[in-house]
PDB file of C-alpha atoms in Angstrom:
ATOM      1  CA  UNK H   1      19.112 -24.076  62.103  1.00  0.00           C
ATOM      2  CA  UNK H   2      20.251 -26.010  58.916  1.00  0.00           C
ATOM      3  CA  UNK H   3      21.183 -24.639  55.540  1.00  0.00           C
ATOM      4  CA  UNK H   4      18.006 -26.501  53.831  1.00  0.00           C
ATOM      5  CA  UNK H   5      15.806 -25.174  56.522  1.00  0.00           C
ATOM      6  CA  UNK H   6      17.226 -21.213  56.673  1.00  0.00           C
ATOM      7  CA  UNK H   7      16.796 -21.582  52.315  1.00  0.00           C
ATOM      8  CA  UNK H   8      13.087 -22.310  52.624  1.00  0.00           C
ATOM      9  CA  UNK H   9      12.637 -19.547  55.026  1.00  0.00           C
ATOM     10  CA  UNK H  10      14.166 -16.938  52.801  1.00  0.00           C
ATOM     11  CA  UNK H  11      11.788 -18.320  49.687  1.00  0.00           C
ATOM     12  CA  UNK H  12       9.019 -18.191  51.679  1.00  0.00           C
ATOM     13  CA  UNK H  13       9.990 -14.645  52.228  1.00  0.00           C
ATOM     14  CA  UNK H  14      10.761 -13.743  48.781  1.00  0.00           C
ATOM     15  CA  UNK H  15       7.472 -15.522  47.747  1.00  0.00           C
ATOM     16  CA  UNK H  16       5.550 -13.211  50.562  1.00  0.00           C
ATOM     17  CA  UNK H  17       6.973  -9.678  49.572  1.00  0.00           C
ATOM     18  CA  UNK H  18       6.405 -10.338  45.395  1.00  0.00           C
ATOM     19  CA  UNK H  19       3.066 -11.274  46.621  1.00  0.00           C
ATOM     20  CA  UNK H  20       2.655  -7.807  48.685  1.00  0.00           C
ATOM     21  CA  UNK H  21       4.145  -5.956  45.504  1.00  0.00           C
ATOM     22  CA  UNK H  22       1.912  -7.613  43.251  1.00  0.00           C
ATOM     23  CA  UNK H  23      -1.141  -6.884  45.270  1.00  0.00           C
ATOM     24  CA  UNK H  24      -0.426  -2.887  45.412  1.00  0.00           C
ATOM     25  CA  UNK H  25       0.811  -2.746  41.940  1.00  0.00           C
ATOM     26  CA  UNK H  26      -0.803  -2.550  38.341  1.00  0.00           C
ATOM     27  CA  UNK H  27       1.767  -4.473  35.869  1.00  0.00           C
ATOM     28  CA  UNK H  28       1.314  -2.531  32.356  1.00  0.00           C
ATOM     29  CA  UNK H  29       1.857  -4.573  29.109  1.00  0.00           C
ATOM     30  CA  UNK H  30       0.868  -3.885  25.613  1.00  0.00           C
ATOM     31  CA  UNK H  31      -1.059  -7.221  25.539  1.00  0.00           C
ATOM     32  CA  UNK H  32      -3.259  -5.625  28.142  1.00  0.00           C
ATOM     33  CA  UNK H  33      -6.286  -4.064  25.630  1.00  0.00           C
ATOM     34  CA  UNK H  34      -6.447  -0.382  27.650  1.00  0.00           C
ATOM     35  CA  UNK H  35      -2.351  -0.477  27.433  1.00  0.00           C
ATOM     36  CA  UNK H  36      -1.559  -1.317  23.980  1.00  0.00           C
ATOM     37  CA  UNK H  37      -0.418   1.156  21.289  1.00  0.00           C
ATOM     38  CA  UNK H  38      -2.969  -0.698  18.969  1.00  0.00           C
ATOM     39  CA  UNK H  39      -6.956   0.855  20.207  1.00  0.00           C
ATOM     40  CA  UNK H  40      -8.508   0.314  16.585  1.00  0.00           C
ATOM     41  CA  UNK H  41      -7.456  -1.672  13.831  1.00  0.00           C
ATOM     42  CA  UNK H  42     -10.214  -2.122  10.446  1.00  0.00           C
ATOM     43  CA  UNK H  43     -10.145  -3.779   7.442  1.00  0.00           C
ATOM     44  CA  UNK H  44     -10.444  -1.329   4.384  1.00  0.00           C
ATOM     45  CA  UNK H  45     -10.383  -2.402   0.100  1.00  0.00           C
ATOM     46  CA  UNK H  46     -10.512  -0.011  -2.385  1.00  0.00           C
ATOM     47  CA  UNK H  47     -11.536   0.437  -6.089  1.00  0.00           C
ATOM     48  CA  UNK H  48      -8.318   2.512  -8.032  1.00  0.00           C
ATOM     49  CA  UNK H  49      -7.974   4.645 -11.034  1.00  0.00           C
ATOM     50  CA  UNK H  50      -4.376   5.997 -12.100  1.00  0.00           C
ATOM     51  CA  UNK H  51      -4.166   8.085 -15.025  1.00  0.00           C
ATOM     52  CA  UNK H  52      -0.971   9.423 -16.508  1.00  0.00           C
ATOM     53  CA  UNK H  53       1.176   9.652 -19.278  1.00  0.00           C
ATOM     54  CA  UNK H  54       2.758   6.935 -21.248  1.00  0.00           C
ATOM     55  CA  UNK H  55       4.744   7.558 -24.072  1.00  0.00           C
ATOM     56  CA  UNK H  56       3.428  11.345 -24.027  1.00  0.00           C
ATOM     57  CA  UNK H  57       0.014   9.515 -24.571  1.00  0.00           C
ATOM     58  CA  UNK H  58      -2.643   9.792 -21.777  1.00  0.00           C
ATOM     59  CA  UNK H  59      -3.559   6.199 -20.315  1.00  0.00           C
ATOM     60  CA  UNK H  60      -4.687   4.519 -17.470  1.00  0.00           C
ATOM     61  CA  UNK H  61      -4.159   1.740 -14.817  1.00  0.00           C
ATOM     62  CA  UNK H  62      -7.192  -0.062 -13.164  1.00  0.00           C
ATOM     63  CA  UNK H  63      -6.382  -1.688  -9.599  1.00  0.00           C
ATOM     64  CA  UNK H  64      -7.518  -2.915  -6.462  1.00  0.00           C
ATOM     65  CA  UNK H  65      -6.078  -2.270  -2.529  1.00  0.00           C
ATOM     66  CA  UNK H  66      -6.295  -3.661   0.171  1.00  0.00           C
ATOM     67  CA  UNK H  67      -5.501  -3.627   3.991  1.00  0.00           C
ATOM     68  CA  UNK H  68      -5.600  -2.411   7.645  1.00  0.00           C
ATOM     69  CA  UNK H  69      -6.192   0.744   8.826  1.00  0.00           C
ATOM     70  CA  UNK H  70      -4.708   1.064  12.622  1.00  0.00           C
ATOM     71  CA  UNK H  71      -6.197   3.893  15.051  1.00  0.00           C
ATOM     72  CA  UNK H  72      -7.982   5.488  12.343  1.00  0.00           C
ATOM     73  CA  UNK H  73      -4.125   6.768  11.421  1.00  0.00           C
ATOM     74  CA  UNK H  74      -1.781   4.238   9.465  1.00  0.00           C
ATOM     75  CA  UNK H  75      -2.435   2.343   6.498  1.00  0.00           C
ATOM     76  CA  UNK H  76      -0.700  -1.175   5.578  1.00  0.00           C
ATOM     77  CA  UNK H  77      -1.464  -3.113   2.722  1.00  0.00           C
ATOM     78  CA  UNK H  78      -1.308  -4.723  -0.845  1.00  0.00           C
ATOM     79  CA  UNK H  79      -2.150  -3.407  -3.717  1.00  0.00           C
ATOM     80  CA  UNK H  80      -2.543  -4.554  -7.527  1.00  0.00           C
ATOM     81  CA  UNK H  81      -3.055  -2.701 -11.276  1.00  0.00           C
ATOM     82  CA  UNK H  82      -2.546  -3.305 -14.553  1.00  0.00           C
ATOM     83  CA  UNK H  83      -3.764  -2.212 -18.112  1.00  0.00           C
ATOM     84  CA  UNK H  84      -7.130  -3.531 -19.271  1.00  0.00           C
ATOM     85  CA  UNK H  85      -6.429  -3.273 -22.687  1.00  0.00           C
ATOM     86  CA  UNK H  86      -3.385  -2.816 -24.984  1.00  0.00           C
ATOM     87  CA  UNK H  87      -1.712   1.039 -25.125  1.00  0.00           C
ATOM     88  CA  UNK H  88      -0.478   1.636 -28.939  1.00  0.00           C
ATOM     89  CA  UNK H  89       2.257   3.742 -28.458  1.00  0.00           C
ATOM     90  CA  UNK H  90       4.557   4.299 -31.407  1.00  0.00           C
ATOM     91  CA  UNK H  91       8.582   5.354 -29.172  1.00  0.00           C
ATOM     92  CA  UNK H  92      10.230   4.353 -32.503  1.00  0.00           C
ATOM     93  CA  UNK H  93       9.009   4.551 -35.999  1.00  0.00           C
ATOM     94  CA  UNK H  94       6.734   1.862 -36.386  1.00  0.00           C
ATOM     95  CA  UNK H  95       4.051   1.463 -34.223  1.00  0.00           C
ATOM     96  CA  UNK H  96       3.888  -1.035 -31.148  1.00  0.00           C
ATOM     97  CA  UNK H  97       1.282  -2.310 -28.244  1.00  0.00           C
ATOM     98  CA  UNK H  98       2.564  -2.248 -24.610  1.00  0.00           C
ATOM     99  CA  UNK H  99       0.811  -3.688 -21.332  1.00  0.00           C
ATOM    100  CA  UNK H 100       2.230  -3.492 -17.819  1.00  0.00           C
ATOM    101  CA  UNK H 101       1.037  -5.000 -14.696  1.00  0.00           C
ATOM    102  CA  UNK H 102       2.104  -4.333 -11.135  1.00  0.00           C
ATOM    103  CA  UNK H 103       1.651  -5.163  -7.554  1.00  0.00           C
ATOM    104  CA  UNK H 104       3.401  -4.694  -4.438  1.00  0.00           C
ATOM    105  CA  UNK H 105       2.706  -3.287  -0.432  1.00  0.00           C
ATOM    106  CA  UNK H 106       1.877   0.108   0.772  1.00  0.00           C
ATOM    107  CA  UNK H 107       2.261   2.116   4.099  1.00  0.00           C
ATOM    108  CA  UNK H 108       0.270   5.325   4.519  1.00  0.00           C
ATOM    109  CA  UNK H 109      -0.441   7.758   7.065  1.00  0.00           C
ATOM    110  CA  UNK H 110      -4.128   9.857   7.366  1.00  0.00           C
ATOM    111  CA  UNK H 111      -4.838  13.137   9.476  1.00  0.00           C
ATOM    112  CA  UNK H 112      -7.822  13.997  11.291  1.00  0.00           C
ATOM    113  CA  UNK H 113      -9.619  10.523   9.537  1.00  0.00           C
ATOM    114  CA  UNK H 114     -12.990  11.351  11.019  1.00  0.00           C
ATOM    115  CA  UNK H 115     -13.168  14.855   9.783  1.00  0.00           C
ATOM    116  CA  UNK H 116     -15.512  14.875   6.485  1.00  0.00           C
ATOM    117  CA  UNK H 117     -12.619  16.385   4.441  1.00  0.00           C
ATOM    118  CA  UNK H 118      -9.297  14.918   5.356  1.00  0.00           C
ATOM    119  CA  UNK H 119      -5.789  14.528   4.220  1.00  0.00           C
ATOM    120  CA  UNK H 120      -2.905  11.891   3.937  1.00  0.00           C
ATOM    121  CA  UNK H 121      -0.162  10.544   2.080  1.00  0.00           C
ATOM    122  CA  UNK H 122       0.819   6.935   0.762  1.00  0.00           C
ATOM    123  CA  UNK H 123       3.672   5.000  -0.375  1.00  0.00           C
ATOM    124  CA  UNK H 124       3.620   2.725  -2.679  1.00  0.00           C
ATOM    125  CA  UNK H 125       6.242   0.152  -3.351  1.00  0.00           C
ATOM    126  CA  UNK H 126       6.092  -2.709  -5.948  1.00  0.00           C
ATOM    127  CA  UNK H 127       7.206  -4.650  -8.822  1.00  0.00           C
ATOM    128  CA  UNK H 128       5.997  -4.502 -12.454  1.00  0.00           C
ATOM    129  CA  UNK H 129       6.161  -6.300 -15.582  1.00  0.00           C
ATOM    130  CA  UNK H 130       5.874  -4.797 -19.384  1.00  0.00           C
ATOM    131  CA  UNK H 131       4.685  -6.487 -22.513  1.00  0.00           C
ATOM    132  CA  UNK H 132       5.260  -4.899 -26.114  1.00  0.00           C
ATOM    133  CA  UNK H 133       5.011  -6.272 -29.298  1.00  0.00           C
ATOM    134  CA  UNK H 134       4.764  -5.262 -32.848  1.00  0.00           C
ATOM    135  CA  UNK H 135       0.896  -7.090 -32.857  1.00  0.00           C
ATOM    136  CA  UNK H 136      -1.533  -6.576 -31.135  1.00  0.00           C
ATOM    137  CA  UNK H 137      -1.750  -9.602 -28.183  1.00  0.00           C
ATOM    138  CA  UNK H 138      -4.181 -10.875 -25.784  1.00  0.00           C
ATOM    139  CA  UNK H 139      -3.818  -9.750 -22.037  1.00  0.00           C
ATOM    140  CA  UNK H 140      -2.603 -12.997 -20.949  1.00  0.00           C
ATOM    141  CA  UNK H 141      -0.900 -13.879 -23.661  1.00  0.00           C
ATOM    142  CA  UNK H 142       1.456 -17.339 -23.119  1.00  0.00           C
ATOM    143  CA  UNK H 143       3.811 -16.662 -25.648  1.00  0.00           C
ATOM    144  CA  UNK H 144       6.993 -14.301 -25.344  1.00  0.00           C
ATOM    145  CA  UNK H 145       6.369 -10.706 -26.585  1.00  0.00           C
ATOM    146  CA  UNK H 146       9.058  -8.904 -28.662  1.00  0.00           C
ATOM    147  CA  UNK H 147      10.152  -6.778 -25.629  1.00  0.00           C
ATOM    148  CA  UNK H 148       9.172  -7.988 -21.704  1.00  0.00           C
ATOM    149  CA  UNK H 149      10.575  -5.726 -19.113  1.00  0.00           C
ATOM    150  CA  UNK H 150      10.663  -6.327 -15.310  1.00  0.00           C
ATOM    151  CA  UNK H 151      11.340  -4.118 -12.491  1.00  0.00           C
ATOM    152  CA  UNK H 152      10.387  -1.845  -9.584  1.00  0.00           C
ATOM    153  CA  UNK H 153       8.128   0.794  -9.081  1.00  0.00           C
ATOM    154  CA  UNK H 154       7.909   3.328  -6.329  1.00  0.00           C
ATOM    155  CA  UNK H 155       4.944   5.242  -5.865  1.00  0.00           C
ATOM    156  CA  UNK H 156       4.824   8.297  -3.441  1.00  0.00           C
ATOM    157  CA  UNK H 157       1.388  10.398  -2.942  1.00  0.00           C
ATOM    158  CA  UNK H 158      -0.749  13.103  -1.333  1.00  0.00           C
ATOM    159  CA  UNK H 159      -4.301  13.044  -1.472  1.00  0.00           C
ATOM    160  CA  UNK H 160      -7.341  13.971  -0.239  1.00  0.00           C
ATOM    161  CA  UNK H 161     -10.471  11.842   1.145  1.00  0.00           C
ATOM    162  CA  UNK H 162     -14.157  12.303   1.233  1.00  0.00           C
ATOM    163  CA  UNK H 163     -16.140  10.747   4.062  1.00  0.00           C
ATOM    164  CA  UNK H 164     -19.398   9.611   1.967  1.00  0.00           C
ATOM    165  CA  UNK H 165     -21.016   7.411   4.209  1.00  0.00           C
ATOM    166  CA  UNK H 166     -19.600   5.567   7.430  1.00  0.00           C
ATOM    167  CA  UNK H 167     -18.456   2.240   5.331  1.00  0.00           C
ATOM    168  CA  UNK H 168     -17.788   4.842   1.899  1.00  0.00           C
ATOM    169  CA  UNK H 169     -15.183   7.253   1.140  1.00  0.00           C
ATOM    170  CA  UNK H 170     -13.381   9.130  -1.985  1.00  0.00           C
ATOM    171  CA  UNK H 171     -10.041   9.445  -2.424  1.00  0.00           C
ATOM    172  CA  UNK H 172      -8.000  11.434  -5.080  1.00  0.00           C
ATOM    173  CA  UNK H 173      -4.632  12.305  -5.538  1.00  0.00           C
ATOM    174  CA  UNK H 174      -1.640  13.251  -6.871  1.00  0.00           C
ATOM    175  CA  UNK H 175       1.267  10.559  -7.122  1.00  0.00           C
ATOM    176  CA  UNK H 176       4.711  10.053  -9.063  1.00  0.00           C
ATOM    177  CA  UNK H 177       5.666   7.343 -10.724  1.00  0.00           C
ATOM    178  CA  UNK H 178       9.501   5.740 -10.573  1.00  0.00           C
ATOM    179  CA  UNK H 179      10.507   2.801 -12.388  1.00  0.00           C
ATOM    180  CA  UNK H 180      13.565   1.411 -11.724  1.00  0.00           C
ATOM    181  CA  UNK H 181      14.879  -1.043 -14.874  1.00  0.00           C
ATOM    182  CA  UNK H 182      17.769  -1.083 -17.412  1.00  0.00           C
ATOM    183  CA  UNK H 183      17.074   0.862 -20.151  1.00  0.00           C
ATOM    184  CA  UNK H 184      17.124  -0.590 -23.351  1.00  0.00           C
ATOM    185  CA  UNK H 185      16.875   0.596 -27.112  1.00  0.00           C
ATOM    186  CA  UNK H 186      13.192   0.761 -27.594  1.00  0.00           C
ATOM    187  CA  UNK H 187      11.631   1.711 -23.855  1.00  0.00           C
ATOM    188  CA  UNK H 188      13.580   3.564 -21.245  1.00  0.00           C
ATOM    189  CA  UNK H 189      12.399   4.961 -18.070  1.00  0.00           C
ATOM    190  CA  UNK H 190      11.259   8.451 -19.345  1.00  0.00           C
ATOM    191  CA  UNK H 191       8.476   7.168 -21.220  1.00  0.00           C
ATOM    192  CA  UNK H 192       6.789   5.356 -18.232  1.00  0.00           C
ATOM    193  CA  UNK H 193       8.226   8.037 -15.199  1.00  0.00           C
ATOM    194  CA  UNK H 194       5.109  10.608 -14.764  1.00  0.00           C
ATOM    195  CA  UNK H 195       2.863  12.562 -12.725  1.00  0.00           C
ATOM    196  CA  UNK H 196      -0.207  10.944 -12.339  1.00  0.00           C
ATOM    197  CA  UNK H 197      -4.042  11.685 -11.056  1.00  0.00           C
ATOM    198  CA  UNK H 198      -5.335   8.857  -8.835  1.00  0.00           C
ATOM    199  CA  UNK H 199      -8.477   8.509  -7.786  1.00  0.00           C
ATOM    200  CA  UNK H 200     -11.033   5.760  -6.023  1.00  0.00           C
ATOM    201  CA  UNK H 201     -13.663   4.513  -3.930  1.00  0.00           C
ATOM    202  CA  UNK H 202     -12.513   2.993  -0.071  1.00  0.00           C
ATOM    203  CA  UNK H 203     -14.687   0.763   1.372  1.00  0.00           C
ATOM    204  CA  UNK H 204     -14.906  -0.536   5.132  1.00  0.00           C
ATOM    205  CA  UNK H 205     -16.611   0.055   8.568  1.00  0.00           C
ATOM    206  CA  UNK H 206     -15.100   3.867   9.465  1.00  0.00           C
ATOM    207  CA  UNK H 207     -17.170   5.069  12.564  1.00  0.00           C
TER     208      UNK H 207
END
């Protein structure tokens, strides 16, 4: 028998037995729906308060989140605040106005999601910019400010949700605030670093 012949015999062969294999075998891949690690992934926003301490002078941050929550368990997703008006704060002797926005991503972990009461925690990690001048200034103001800071915030946090209704739920909790910049004369980290109480309203299909 030839070489060409006795090679098409033995990939006949090989051909027959994967064929055998494949027919009394299940192959298992994650792109398989009943295989894969992700069962349940929603879309979720949110409506954020943060109140705190600035400047030993209680203010607040209004902001929005948004993103994915994956087998009712693990949170990713974006999230923006800022100040909605002006804080007069006074770190020196005469008085000044200060504004600070921020935004950045978020990871976050829940327990026991579809228990009325439930817990988790969050991290929060962005970047933030500060406005202060001498005047009072409008929010989005084009010109440059006496002092304009830029930096990063990290955000750790345990709270608590609320099951309200099966596309409603309220969250509060506590969080701490680190800011990461280069200190300068005026503002340095210890007036912005703080405890602060968050609190909101998540919205999304739950059950």
């Amino acid at each position: 028998m030839s070489l060409s012949k006795q090679l098409l015999f033995a990939v006949i062969g090989i051909l027959s037995i994967l064929k055998v294999n494949a027919q009394q075998s299940h192959y298992e891949c994650i792109a398989v729906n009943k295989d894969t690690l992700i069962k349940d992934i929603r879309l979720y926003g949110a409506l954020l308060h943060q109140h705190q301490d600035f400047f030993n002078k209680a203010f607040s941050f209004q902001g929005i989140e948004t993103g994915v929550m994956i087998n009712h368990q693990f949170l990713f997703g974006v999230y923006g605040a800022a100040f909605v008006s002006n804080l007069e704060v006074k770190p020196v002797k005469t008085s000044m106005f200060v504004n600070i926005v921020k935004a950045g991503i978020l990871v976050g972990k829940l327990s026991n999601e579809h228990k009325v009461l439930h817990g988790g925690c969050l991290l929060n990690i962005g970047y933030f910019s500060l406005k202060a001048d001498s005047g009072n200034f409008a929010l989005f103001a084009s010109y440059e400010t006496e002092i304009k800071i830029n930096g990063l915030v990290l955000s750790p946090q345990l709270f608590a949700e609320l099951n309200i209704t099966k596309w409603m739920k309220l969250r509060t909790g506590l969080a701490w605030q680190f800011y990461s910049f280069e200190n300068q004369s005026i503002i340095t980290k210890e007036h912005l670093q703080n405890i602060s109480l968050d609190f909101g309203f998540i919205f999304g299909k739950f059950d």
